[in-house]
Coordinates of C-alpha atoms in Angstrom, one line a residue:
X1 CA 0.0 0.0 0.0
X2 CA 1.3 3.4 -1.1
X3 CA 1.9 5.9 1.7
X4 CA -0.4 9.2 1.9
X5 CA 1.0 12.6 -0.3
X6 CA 3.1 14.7 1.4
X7 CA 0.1 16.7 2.6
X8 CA -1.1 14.1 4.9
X9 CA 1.5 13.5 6.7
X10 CA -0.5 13.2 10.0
X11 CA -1.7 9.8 8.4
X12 CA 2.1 9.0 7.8
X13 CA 3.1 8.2 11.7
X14 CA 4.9 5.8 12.4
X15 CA 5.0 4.1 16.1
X16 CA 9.2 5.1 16.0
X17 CA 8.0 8.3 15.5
X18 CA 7.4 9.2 19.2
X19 CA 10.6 10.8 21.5
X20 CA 9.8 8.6 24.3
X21 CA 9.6 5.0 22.5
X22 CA 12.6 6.2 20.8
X23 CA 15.0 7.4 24.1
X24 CA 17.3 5.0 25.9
X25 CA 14.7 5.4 29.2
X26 CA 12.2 3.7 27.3
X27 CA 14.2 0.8 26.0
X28 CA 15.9 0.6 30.0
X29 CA 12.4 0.7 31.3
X30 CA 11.2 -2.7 29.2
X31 CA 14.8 -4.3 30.5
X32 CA 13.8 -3.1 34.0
X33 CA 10.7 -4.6 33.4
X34 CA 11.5 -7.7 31.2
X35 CA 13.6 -8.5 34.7
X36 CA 10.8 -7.9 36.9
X37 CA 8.7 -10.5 34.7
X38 CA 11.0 -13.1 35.0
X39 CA 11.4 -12.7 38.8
X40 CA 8.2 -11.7 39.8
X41 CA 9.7 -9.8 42.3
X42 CA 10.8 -5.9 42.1
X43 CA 13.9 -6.8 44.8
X44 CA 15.2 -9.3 42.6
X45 CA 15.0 -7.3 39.2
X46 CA 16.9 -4.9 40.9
X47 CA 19.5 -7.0 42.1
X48 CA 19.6 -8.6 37.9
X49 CA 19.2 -4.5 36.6
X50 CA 22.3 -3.6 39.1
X51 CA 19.6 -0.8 40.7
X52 CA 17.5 -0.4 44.0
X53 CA 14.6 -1.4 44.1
X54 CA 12.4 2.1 44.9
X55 CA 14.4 2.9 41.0
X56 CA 12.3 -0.1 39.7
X57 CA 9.0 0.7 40.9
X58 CA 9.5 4.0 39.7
X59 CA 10.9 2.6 36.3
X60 CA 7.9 0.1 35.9
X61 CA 5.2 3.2 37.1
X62 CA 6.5 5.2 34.3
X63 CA 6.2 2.5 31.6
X64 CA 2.7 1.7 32.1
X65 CA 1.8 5.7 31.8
X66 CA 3.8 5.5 28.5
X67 CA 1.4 2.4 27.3
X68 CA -1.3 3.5 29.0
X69 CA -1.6 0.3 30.4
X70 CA -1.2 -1.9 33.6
X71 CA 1.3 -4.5 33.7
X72 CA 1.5 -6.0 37.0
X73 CA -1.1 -6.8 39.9
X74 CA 0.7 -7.1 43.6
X75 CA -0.8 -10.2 45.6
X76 CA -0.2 -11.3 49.1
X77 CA 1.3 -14.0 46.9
X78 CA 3.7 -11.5 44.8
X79 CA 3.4 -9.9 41.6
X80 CA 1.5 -11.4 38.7
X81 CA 1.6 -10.2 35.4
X82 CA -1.7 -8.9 34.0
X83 CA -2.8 -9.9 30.6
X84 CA -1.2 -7.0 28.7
X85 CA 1.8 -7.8 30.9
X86 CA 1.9 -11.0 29.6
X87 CA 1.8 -10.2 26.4
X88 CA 4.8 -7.2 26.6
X89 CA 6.5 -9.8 28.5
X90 CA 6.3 -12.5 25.4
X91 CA 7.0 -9.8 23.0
X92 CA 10.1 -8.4 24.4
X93 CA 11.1 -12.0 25.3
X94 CA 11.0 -13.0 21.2
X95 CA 12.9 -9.1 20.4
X96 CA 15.7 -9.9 23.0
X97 CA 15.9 -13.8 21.4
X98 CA 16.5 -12.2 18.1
X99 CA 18.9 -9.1 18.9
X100 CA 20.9 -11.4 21.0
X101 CA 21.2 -14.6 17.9
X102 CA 21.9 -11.5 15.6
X103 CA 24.5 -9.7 18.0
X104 CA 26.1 -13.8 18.7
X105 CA 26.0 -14.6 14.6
X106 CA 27.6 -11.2 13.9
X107 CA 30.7 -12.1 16.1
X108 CA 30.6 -15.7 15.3
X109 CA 31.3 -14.9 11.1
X110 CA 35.1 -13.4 12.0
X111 CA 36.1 -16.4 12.3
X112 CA 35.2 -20.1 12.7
X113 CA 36.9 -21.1 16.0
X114 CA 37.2 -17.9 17.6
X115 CA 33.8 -16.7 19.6
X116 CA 32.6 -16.6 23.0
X117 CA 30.1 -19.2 23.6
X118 CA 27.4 -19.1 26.6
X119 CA 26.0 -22.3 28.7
X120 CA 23.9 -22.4 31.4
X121 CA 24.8 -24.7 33.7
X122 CA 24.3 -25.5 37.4
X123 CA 27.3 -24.8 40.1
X124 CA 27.9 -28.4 41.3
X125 CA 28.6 -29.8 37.1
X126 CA 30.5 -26.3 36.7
X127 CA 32.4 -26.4 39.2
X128 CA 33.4 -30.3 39.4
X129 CA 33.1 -31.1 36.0
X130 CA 33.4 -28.5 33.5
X131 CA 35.7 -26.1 35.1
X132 CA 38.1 -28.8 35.8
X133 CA 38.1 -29.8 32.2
X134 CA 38.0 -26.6 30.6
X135 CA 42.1 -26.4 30.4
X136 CA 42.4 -29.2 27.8
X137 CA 39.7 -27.5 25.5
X138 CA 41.0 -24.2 26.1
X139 CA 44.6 -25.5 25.3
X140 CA 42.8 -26.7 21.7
X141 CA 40.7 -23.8 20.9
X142 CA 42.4 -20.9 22.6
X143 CA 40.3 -18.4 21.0
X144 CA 37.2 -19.7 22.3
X145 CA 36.1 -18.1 25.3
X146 CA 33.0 -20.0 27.2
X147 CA 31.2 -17.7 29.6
X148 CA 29.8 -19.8 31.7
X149 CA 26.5 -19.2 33.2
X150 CA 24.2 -20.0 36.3
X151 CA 20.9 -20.7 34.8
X152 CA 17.6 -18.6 35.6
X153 CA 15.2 -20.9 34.5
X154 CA 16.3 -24.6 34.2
X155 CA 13.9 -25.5 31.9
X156 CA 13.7 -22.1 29.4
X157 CA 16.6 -22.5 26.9
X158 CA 15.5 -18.6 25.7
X159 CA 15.1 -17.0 29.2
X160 CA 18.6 -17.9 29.9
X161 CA 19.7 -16.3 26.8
X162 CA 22.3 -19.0 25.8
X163 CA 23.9 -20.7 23.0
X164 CA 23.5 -24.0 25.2
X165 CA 22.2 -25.2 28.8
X166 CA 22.1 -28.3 30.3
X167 CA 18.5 -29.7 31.8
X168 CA 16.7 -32.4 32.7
X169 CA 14.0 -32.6 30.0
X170 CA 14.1 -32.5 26.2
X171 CA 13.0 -29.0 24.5
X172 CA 10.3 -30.1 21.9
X173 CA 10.8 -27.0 19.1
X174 CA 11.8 -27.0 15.3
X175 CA 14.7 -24.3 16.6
X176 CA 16.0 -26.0 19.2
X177 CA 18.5 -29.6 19.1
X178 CA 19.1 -31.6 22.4
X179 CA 21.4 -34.5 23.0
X180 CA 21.0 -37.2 25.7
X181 CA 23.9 -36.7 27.9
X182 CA 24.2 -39.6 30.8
X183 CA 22.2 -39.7 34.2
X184 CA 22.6 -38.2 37.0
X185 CA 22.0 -39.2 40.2
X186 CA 20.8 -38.5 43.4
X187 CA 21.4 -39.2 47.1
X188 CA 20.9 -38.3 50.8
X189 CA 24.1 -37.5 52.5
X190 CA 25.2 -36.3 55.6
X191 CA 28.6 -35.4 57.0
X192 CA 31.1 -37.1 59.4
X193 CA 30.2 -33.9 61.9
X194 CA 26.5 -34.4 61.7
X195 CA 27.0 -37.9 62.4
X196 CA 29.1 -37.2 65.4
X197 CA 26.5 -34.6 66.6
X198 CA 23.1 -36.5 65.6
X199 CA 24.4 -40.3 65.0
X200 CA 23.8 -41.9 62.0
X201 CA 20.5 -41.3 60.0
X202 CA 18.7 -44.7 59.1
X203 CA 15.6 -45.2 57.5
X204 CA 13.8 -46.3 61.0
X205 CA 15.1 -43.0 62.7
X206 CA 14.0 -40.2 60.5
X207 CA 11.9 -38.7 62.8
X208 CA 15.3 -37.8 65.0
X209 CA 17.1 -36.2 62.5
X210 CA 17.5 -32.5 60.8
X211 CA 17.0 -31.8 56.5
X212 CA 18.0 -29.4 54.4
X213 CA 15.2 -28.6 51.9
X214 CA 15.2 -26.7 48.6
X215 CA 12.7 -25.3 46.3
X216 CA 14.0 -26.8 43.4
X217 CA 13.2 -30.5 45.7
X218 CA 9.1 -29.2 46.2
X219 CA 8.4 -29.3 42.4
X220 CA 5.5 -31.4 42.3
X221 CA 6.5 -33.7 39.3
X222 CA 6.4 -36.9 41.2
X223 CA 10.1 -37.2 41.0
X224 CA 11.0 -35.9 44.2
X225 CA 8.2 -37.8 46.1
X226 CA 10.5 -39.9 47.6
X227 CA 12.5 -37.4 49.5
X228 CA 10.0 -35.4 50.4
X229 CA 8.5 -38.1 52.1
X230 CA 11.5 -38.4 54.1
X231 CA 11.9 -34.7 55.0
X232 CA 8.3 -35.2 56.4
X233 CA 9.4 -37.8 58.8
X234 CA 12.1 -35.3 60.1
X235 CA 12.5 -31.4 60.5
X236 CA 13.8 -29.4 58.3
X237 CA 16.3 -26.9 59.7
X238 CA 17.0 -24.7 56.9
X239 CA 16.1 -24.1 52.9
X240 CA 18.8 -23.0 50.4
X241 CA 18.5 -22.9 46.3
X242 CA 21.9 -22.2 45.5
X243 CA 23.0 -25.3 44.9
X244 CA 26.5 -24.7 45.7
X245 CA 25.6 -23.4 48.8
X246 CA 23.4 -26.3 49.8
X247 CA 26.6 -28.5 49.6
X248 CA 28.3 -26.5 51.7
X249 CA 25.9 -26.5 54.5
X250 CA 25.2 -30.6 54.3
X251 CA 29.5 -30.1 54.7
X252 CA 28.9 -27.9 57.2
X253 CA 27.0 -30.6 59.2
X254 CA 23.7 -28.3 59.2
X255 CA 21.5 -31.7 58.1
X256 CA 20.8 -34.1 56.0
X257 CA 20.9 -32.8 51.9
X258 CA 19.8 -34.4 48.8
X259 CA 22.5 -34.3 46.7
X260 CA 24.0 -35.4 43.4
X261 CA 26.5 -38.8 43.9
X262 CA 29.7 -37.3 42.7
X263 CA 30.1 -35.0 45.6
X264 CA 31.3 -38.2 47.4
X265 CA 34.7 -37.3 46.3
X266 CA 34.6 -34.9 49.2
X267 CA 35.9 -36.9 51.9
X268 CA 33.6 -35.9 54.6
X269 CA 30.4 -36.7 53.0
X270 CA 28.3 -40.5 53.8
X271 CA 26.2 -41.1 51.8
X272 CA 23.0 -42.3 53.8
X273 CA 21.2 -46.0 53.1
X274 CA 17.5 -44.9 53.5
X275 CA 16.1 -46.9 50.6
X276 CA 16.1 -43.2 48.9
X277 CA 17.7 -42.9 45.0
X278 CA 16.7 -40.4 42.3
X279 CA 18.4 -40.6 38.9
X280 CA 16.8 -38.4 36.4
X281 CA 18.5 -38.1 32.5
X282 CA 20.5 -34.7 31.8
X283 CA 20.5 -32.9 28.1
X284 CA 22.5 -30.6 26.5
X285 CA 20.0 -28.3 24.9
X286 CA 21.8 -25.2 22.0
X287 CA 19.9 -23.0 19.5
X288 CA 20.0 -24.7 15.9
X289 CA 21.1 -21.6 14.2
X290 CA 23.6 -21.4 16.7
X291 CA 24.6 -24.9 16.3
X292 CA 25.9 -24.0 12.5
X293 CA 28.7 -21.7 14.2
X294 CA 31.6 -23.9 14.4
X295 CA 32.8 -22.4 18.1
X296 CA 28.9 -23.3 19.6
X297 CA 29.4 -27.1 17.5
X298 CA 32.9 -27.6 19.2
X299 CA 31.5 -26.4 23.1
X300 CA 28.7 -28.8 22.4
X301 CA 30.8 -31.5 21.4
X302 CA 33.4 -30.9 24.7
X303 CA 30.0 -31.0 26.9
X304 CA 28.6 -34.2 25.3
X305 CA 32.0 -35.6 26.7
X306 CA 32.4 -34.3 30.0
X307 CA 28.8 -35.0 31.1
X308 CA 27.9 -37.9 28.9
X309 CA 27.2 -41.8 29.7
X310 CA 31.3 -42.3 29.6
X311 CA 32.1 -40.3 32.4
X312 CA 31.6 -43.5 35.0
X313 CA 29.8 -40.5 37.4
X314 CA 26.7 -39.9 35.1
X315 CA 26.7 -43.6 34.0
X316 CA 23.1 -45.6 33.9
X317 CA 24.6 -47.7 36.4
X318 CA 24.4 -45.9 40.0
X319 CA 27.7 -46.7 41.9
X320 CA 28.6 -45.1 45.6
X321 CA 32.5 -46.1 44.4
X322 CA 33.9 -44.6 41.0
X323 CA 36.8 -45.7 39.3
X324 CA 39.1 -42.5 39.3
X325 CA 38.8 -40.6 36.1
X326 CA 40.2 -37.1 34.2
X327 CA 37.8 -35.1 36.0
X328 CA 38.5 -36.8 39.2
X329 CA 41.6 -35.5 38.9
X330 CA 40.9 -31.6 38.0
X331 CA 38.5 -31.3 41.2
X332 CA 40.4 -32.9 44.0
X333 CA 43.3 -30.5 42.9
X334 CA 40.6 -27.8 43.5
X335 CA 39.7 -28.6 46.3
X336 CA 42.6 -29.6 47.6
X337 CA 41.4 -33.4 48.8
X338 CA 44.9 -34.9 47.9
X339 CA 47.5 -35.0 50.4
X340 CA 50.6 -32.8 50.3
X341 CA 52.6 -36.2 49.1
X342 CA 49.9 -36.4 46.3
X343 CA 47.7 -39.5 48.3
X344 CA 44.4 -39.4 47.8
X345 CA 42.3 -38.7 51.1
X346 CA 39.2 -39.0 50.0
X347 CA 38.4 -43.1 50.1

């Protein structure tokens, strides 16, 4: 359709036309409140926007006089997104997909194996497994940087905004390829403190004994039925979703944790016989357009390695008592569980 004469320009606006959907506060205000979306919390978008949080209420005020619309309800419950929230929400989810494959594509074509590539993964594989292993690929590809991430959303490949991520489910989508990695398993463990405090958890004296509890363990899926049922029988002291940090405390001898089996490197850690085990499959999920950069197919490839069925930790076979392996190696030197004569101390 042909545009109006010169005469009409009034009929000739254009939405870009406007100052204010034009400035940089506009486009700040729909990241302040793209944040505030995913967090459905106004503290915790201003902790991810770097600002306080009286800065985001203001922020968010201002956008829905610019659309003339509101975007959020506050509940006793916390903020929900209204209907044209929701919407804005989806919409500037899709725009920040496609800026940030354009932006990633753009650096990607100066060279085939040079690039920074993103992956979302949790602490405990980072930090034991793909940290420790990240020398020998770095030592191959030294101009590929990975920046590795702590996932938002373990499930939402997009919301992470990520090359890759690792999860526990398939992501069904024509623009998305996932791999089967191994398995990864789950147990209770306690410490040699706790034990010395609380004597030994069994599966007849529950009711005596202190949990640690997580909000990532009260998904109601079914798969976590099992340990919930035995955090029931007990008290649970304290909650913690940094997953990381969780370790630490079951270390700490705070209570009995639910925790994956490899961590039974660190010497201090029983693992508990309560008739309780949880394996559930791990995948390595990437963008298909990404996939055709040759930096994303090599990090993929690494990943598929470290965290696949070969490694004897994600095997489909649960074992309390690994063989030593590569990545054995890289984490006790981390964190220092060899002796100073190079003896292990862990077994």
């Amino acid at each position: 359709m042909e545009a109006f004469d010169e005469e009409q320009q009034a009929f000739n606006g254009s939405p870009l036309d406007d100052e204010n959907l034009l400035s940089g506060q506009f486009w700040g205000e729909l990241r302040v409140f793209l944040a505030v979306a995913k967090t459905k919390s106004f503290n915790r978008a201003a902790e991810l926007t770097n600002t306080s949080q009286p800065r985001v209420s203001r922020q968010v005020k201002r956008l829905q006089d610019v659309v003339g619309s509101q975007l959020f309800i506050s509940t006793a419950r916390g903020i929900t997104l209204t209907r044209s929230g929701e919407a804005l929400a989806q919409a500037l989810c899709r725009l920040d997909h496609t800026l940030y494959s354009i932006t990633r594509d753009l650096k990607a074509e100066t060279s085939e194996a040079e690039g920074t590539v993103s992956v979302s993964i949790t602490d405990g594989l980072n930090a034991l497994f793909a940290a420790p292993a990240l020398g020998q690929f770095s030592a191959q590809y030294p101009k590929i940087q990975l920046h590795l991430k702590n996932p938002i959303n373990i499930m939402s490949l997009r919301e992470n905004q990520t090359d890759m991520m690792i999860g526990i489910s398939p992501a069904e989508s024509s623009d998305i390829r996932f791999r089967r990695l191994g398995q990864l398993h789950f147990i209770p463990v306690v410490s040699k403190d706790y034990i010395r405090k609380h004597g030994l958890p069994t599966r007849n004296n529950l009711e005596q004994h202190l949990f640690l509890q997580s909000e990532y363990y009260l998904a109601r899926t079914g798969l976590w039925d099992g340990w919930q049922q035995a955090v029931a029988r007990g008290r649970i002291v304290h909650y913690c979703d940094n997953s990381f940090a969780y370790g630490m405390l079951v270390k700490a001898g705070q209570g009995i944790g639910m925790l994956g089996s490899y961590t039974l490197v660190e010497p201090c850690f029983v693992p508990l016989e309560i008739d309780l085990r949880i394996s559930v499959p791990l995948y390595l999920i990437a963008l298909t357009d990404r996939l055709n950069t040759r930096p994303v197919r090599l990090v993929f490839d690494w990943l598929s390695e470290v965290l696949g069925s070969n490694n004897p930790w994600f095997g489909d076979e649960f074992r309390l008592n690994n063989p030593p392996s590569a990545y054995d190696a890289g984490f006790r030197k981390m964190f220092n569980l060899e002796g100073n004569d190079g003896t292990d101390t862990s077994r």
